[in-house]
Coordinates of C-alpha atoms in Angstrom, one line a residue:
X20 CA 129.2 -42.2 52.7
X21 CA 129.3 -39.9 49.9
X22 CA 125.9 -41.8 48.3
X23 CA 124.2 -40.8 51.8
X24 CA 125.1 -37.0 51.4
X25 CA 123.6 -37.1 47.5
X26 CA 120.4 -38.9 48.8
X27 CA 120.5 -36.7 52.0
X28 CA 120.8 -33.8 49.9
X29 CA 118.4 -34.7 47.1
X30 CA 115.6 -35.4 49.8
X31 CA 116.1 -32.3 51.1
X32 CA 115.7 -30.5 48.3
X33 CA 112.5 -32.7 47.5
X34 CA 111.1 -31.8 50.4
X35 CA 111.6 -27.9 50.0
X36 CA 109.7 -28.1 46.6
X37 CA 107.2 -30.1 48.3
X38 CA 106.5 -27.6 51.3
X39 CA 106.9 -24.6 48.3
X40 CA 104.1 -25.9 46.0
X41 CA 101.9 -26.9 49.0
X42 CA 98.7 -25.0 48.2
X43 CA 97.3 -22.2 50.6
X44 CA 94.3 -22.4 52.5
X45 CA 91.7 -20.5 50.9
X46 CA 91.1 -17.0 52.3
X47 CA 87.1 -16.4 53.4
X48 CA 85.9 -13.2 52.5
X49 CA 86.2 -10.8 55.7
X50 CA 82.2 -10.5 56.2
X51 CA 82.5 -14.5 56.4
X52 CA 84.8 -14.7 58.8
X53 CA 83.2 -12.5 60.8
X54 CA 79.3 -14.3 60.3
X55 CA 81.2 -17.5 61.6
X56 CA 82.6 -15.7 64.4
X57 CA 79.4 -14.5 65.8
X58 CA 77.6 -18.2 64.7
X59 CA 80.6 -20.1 66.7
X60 CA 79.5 -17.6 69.9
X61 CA 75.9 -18.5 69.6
X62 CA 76.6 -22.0 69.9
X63 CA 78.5 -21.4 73.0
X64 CA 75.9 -19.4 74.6
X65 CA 73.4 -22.0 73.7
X66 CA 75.6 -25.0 75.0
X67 CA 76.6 -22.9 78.3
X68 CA 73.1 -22.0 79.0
X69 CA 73.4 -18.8 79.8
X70 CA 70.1 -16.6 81.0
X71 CA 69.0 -13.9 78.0
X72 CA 70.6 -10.8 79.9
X73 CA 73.9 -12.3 80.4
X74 CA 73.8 -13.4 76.5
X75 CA 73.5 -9.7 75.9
X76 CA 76.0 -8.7 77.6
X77 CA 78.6 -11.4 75.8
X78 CA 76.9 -10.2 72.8
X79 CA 77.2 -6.4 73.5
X80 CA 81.0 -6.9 74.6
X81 CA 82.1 -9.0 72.2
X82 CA 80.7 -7.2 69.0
X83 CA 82.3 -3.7 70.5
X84 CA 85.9 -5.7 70.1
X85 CA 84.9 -6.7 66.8
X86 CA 83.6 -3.6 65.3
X87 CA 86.6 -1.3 67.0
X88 CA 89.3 -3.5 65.2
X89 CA 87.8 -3.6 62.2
X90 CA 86.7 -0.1 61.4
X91 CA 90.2 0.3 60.6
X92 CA 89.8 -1.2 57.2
X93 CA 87.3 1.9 55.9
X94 CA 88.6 5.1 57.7
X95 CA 84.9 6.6 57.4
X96 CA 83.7 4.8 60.0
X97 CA 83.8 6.2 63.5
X98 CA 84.7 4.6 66.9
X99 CA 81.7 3.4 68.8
X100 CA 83.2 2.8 72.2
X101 CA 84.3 6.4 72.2
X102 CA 80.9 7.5 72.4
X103 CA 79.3 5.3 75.0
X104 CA 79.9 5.3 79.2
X105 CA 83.4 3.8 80.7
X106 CA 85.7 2.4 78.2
X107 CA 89.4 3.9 77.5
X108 CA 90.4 5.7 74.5
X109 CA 91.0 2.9 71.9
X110 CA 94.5 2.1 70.4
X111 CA 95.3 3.1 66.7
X112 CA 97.1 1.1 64.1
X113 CA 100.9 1.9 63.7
X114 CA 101.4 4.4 60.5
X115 CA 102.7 2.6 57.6
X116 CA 102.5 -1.1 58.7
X117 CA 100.6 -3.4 57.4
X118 CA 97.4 -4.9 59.0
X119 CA 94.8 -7.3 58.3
X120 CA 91.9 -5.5 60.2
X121 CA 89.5 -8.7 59.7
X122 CA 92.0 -11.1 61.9
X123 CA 92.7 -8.3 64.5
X124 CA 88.6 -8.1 64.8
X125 CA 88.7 -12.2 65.8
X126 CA 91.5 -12.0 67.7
X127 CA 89.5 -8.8 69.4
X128 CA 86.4 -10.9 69.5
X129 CA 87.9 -13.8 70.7
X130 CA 89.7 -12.2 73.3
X131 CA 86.7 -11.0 74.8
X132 CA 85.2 -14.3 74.6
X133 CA 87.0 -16.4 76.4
X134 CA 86.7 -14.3 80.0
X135 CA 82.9 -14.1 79.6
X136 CA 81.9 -17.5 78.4
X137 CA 82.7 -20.9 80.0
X138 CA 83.4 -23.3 76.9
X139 CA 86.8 -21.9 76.2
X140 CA 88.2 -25.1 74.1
X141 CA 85.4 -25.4 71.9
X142 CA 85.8 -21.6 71.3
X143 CA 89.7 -22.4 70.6
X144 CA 89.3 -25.1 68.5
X145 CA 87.5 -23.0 65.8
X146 CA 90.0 -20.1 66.5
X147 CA 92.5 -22.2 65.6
X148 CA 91.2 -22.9 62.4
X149 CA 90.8 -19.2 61.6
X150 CA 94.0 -18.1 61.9
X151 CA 95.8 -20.6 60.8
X152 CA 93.9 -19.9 57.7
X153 CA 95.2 -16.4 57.7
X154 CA 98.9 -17.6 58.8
X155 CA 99.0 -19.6 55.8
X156 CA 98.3 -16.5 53.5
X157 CA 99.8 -13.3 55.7
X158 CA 103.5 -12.8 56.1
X159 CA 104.8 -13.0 59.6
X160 CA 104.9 -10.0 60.7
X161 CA 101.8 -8.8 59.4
X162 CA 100.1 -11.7 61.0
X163 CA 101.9 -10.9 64.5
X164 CA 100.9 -7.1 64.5
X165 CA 97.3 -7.8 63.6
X166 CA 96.4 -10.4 66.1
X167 CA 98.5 -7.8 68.8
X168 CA 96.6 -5.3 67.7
X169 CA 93.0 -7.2 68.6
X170 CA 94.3 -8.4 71.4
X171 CA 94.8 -4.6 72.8
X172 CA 91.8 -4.0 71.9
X173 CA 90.0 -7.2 73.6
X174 CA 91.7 -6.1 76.6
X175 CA 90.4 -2.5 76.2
X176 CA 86.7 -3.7 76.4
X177 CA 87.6 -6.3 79.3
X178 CA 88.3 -3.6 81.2
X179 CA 85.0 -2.1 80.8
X180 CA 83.5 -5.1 82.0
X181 CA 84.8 -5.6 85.0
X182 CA 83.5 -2.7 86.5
X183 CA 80.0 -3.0 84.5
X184 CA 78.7 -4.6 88.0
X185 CA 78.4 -7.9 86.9
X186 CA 81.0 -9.5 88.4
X187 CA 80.1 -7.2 91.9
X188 CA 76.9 -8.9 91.8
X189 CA 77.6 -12.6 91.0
X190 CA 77.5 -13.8 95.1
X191 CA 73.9 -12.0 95.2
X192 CA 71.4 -14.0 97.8
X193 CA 68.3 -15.8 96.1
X194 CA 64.9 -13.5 95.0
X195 CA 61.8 -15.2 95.8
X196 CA 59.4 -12.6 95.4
X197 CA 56.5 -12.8 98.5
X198 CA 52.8 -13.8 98.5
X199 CA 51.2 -9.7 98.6
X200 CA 48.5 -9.4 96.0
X201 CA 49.7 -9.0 92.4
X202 CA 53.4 -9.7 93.7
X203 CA 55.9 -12.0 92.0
X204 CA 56.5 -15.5 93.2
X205 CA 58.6 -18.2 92.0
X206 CA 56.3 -20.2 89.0
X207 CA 55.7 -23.6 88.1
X208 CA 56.6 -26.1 87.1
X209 CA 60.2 -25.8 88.5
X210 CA 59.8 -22.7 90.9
X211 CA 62.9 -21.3 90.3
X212 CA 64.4 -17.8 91.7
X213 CA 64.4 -15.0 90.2
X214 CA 66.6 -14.4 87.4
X215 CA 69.2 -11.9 87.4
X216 CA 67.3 -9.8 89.8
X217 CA 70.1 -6.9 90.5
X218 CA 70.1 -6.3 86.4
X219 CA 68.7 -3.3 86.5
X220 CA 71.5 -1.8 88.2
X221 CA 73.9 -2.8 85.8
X222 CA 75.9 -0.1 83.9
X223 CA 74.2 1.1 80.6
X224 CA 76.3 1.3 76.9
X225 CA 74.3 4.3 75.2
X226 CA 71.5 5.7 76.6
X227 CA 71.8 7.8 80.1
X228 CA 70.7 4.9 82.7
X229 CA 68.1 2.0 83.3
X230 CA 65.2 4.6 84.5
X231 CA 65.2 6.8 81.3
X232 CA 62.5 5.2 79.8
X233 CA 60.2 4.5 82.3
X234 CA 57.2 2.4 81.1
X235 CA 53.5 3.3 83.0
X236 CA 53.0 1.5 86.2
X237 CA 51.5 -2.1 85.9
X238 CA 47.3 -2.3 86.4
X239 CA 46.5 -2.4 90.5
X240 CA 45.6 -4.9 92.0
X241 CA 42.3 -6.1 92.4
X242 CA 39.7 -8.7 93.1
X243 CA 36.3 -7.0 91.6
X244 CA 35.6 -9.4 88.7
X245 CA 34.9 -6.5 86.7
X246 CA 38.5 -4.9 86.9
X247 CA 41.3 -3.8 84.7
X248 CA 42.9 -6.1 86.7
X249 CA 41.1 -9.2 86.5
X250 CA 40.1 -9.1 83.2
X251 CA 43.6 -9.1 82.0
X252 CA 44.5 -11.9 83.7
X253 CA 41.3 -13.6 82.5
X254 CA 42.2 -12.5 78.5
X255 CA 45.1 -14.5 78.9
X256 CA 43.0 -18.0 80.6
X257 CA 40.6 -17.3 77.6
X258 CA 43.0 -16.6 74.6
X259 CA 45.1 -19.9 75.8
X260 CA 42.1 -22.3 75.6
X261 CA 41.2 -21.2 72.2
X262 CA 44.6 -20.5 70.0
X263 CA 44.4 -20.9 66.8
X264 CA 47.4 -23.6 65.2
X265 CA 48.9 -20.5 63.6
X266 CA 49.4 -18.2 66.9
X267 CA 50.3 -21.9 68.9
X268 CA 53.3 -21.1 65.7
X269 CA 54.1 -17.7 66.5
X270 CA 54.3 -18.1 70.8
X271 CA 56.8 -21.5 69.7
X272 CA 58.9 -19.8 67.4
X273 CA 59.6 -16.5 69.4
X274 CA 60.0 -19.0 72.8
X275 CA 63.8 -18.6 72.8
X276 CA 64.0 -19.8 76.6
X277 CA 67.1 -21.4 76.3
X278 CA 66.7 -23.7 79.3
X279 CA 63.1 -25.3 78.6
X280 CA 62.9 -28.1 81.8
X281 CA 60.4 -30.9 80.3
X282 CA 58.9 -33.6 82.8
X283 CA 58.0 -37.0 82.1
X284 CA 57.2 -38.4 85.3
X285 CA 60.0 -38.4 87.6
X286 CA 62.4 -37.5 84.4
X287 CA 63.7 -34.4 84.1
X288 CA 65.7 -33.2 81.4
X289 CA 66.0 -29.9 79.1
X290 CA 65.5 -28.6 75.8
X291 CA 68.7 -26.2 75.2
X292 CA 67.7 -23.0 72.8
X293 CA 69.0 -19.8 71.3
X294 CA 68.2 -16.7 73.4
X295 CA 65.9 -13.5 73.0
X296 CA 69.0 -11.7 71.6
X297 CA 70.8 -14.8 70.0
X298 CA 67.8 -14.4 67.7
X299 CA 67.9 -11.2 66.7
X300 CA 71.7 -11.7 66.0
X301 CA 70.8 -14.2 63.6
X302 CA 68.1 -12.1 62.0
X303 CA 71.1 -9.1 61.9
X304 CA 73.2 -11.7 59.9
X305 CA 70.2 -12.4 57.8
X306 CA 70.2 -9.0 56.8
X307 CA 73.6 -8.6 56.2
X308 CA 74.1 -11.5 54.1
X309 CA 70.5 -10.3 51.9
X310 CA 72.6 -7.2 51.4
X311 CA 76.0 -8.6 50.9
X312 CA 77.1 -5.9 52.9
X313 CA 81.1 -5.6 53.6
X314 CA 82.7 -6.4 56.5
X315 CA 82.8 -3.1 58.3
X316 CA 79.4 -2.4 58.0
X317 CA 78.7 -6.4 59.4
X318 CA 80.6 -5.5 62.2
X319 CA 78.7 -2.1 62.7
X320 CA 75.4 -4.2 62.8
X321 CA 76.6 -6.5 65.0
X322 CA 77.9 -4.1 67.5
X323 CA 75.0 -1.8 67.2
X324 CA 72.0 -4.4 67.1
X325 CA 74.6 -6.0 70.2
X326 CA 73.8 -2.1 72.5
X327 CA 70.5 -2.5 71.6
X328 CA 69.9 -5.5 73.2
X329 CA 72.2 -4.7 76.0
X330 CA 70.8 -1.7 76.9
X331 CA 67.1 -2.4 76.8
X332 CA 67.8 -5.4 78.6
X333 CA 69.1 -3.6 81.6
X334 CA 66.0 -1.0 81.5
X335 CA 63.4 -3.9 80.9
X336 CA 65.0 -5.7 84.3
X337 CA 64.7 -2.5 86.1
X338 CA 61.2 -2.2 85.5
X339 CA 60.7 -6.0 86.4
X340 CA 62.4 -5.7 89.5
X341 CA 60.8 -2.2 90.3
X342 CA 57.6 -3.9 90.2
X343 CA 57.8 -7.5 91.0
X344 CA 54.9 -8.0 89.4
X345 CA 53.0 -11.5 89.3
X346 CA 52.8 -14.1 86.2
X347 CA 49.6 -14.7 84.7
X348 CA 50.1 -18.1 85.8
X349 CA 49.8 -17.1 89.3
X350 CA 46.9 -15.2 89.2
X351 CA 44.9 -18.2 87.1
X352 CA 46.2 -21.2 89.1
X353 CA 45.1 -19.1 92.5
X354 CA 41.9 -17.4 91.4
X355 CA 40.5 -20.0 88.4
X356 CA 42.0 -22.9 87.6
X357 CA 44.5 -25.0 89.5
X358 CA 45.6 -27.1 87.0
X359 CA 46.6 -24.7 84.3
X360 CA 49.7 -23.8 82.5
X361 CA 50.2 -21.7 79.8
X362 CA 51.3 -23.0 76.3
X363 CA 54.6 -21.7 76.7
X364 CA 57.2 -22.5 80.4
X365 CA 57.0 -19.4 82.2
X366 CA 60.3 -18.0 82.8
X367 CA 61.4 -17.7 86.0
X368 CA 61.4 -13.8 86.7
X369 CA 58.9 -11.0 87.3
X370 CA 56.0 -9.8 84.7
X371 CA 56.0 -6.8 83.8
X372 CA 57.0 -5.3 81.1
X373 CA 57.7 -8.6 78.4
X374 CA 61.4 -8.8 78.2
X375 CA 61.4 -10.2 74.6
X376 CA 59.2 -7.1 73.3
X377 CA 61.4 -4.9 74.7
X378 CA 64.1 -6.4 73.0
X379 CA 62.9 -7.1 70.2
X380 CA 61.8 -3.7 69.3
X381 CA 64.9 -2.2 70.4
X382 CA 66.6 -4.3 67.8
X383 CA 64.2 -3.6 65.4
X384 CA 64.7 0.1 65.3
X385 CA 68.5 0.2 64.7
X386 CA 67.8 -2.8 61.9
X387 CA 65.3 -0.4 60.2
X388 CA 67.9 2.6 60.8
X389 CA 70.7 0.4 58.9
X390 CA 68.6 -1.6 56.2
X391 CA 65.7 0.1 56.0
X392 CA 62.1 -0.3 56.1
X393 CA 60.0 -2.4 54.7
X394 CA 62.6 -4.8 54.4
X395 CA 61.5 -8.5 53.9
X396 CA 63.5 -11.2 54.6
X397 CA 62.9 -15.1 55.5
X398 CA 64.1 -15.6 59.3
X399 CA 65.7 -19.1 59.3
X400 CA 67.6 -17.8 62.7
X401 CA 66.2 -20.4 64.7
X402 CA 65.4 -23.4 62.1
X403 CA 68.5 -25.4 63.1
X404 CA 67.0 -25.2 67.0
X405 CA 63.2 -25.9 66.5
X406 CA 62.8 -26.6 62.7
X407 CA 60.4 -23.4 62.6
X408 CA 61.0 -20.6 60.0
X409 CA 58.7 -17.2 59.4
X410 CA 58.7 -14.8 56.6
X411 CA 58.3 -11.3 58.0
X412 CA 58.3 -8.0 55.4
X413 CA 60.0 -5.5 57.8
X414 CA 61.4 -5.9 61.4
X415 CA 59.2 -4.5 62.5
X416 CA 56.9 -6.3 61.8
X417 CA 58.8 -9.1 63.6
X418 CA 59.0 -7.3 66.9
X419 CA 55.5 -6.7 67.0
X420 CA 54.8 -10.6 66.1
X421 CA 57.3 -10.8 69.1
X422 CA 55.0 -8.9 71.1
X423 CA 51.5 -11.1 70.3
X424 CA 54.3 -14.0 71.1
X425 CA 54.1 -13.4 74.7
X426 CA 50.5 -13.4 74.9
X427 CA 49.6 -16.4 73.1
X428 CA 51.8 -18.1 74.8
X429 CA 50.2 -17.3 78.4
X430 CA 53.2 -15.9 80.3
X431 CA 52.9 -11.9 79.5
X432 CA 49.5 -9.8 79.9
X433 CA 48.7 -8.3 76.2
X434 CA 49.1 -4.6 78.0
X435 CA 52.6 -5.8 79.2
X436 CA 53.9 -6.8 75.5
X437 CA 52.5 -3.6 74.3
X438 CA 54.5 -1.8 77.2
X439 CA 57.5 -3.5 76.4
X440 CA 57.7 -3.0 72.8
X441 CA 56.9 0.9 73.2
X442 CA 60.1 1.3 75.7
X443 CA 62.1 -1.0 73.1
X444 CA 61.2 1.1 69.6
X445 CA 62.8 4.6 72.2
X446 CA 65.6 3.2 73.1
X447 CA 66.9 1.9 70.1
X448 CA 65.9 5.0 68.0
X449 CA 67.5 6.5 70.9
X450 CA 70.7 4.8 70.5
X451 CA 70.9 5.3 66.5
X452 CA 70.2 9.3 67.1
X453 CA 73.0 9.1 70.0
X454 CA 75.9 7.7 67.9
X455 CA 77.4 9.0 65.0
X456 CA 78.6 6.4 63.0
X457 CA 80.1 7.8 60.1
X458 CA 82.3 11.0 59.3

């Protein structure tokens, strides 16, 4: 018996060496941690196919979390929630206790996360991984505090959202559009509904509502061949039938529908993408990573490239709904040719103004404001989706390539792209002169 209790005691003691020089998982920097975090989401969205405003909106909520957890960890930076429309003063970190701001800003992220997206277990699979990387190398109580912290906060921005009048509007009936001249009507191939036609009325982040920056009206409507009207419609059937292999590049890689339905006969089956504003996440990662900039300011960009995108999204829809006005590829297959389609599916929601330009130039103009201009950089954002990538020497530059996009691609008027990206470039210098983001 007594043998046992030397062997017992000896294994023991074996095993307590073992378990004390097991090695720790290697800490990623903070700014990685939080590129992952942001490049997990996209996939999500992607793999949920959710439509480009609702992306914004995950974006937009999810980088707030983020960024208001880890501004902690550099007290010059200011709260951003503090200064936009309906969220609750923010919690503070307890004086004197330890923190690790960069787990609190996943758990923060992550919190968000999982109420506004569907894929939940992929989501915690890689959560997993993350903190118990950081259990490995953070002492209990530290790790307990931090993740409680970004889970108060997460909870904070829910809030927000459930008032936002998303969820109020998710029963909504079908738009169709009508037949009146100039009017929006569901497009082919698929015909779909309208997308996300009560957007407009959702509550803004920064600027004052969705009618501040009111684009002028669409052209009239016409039949004279010699119209404003006409002709624009006829630029488009023209353009189309004579792209060069270059701009057939440039409407491809600024697509981002990220539910393309293909037809092969009776087959049916979809091509899944990154969105309008997935993109220009990744392009806002490109840019942090060319500057090696630290974690705070990764989150900043995040979060303020994320209101950007939110909040020209809700104006853009506002004016498309306002309007209802009719796809090129109505006008041509009616009036010119009926057999055409454009190069690129036409999305299924009204005209005018381009969504994507809007966008785009929105978050162009806080990218400028935070990296500067002239700033070239190699946009690999969507190379792992379509095996394209463009070298662009500012952004924007980019946004206005975004712009041409639409055209070449036959599902925006050239006037509408230019229209878009003009209400864009004010909101998101808007937003930049709004906030103030340092002490």
């Amino acid at each position: 018996m007594r043998h046992f209790k030397i062997i017992a005691v000896l294994l023991g003691t074996f095993l307590a060496m073992g378990c004390a020089n097991k090695p720790k998982t290697a800490l990623l920097s903070d700014a990685d941690v939080l590129h992952q975090n942001e490049d997990q989401l996209t996939h999500v969205i992607i793999y949920d196919v959710f439509t480009p405003p609702v992306a914004a909106r995950i974006y937009g909520y999810t980088a707030l979390a983020s960024y208001e957890a880890m501004r902690y960890a550099d007290p010059k930076y200011n709260s951003i929630i503090t200064q936009l429309k309906g969220f609750d003063k923010p919690p503070e970190p307890q004086k004197g206790e330890k923190y690790n701001f960069t787990l609190a800003a996943t758990k923060a992220f992550f919190t968000v996360a999982h109420k506004v997206t569907f894929s939940i277990d992929t989501l915690k699979k890689y959560e997993n991984k993350v903190y118990a990387m950081y259990k490995d190398n953070l002492d209990d109580s530290t790790y307990a505090r931090s993740i409680s912290f970004g889970e108060e906060i997460g909870n904070l921005i829910l809030k927000r959202a459930a008032v936002d009048d998303y969820p109020q509007t998710r029963g909504k009936p079908k738009y169709l559009g009508d037949n009146g001249p100039a009017r929006w009507r569901p497009t082919p191939p698929d015909y779909m509904d309208g997308v996300e036609f009560c957007w407009g009325d959702m509550k803004v982040l920064a600027i004052d509502s969705s009618k501040q920056f009111p684009p002028l009206p669409p052209l009239s409507y016409s039949e004279d061949k010699n119209s404003a009207y006409v002709k624009q419609y006829m630029e488009v059937y023209n353009k189309n039938k004579s792209l060069t292999k270059d701009e057939k590049t440039i409407a491809t890689f600024w697509d981002d529908n990220p539910f393309v339905v293909q037809h092969n006969g009776h087959l049916m089956f979809a091509d899944k993408k990154i969105t309008p504003g997935g993109h220009w996440i990744g392009i806002t990662t490109i840019a942090c990573k060319q500057t090696h900039a630290g974690a705070v300011k990764v989150a900043q960009a995040y979060a303020l490239t994320s209101i950007a995108l939110f909040d020209s999204f809700i104006t853009c829809w506002e004016v498309k709904y306002k309007y209802s006005y009719a796809r090129p590829v109505t006008n041509i297959e009616e009036k010119v040719d009926h057999n055409w389609l454009p190069l690129l599916q036409t999305p299924p929601f009204p005209e005018y103004t381009a969504g994507h330009s809007t966008i785009s130039a929105a978050s162009a103009a806080v990218l400028t404001h935070l990296f500067g201009d002239n700033f070239a950089f190699q946009d690999t954002s969507d190379l792992a989706y379509i095996g394209l990538q463009r070298h662009f020497d500012s952004f924007f530059k980019a946004s206005d390539e975004t712009a041409m996009s639409r055209f070449y691609g036959g599902i925006h008027y050239l006037n509408s792209s230019i229209a878009g990206a003009k209400q864009g470039k004010e909101i998101g210098n808007y937003i930049w002169e709004k906030l103030k983001l340092t002490n």
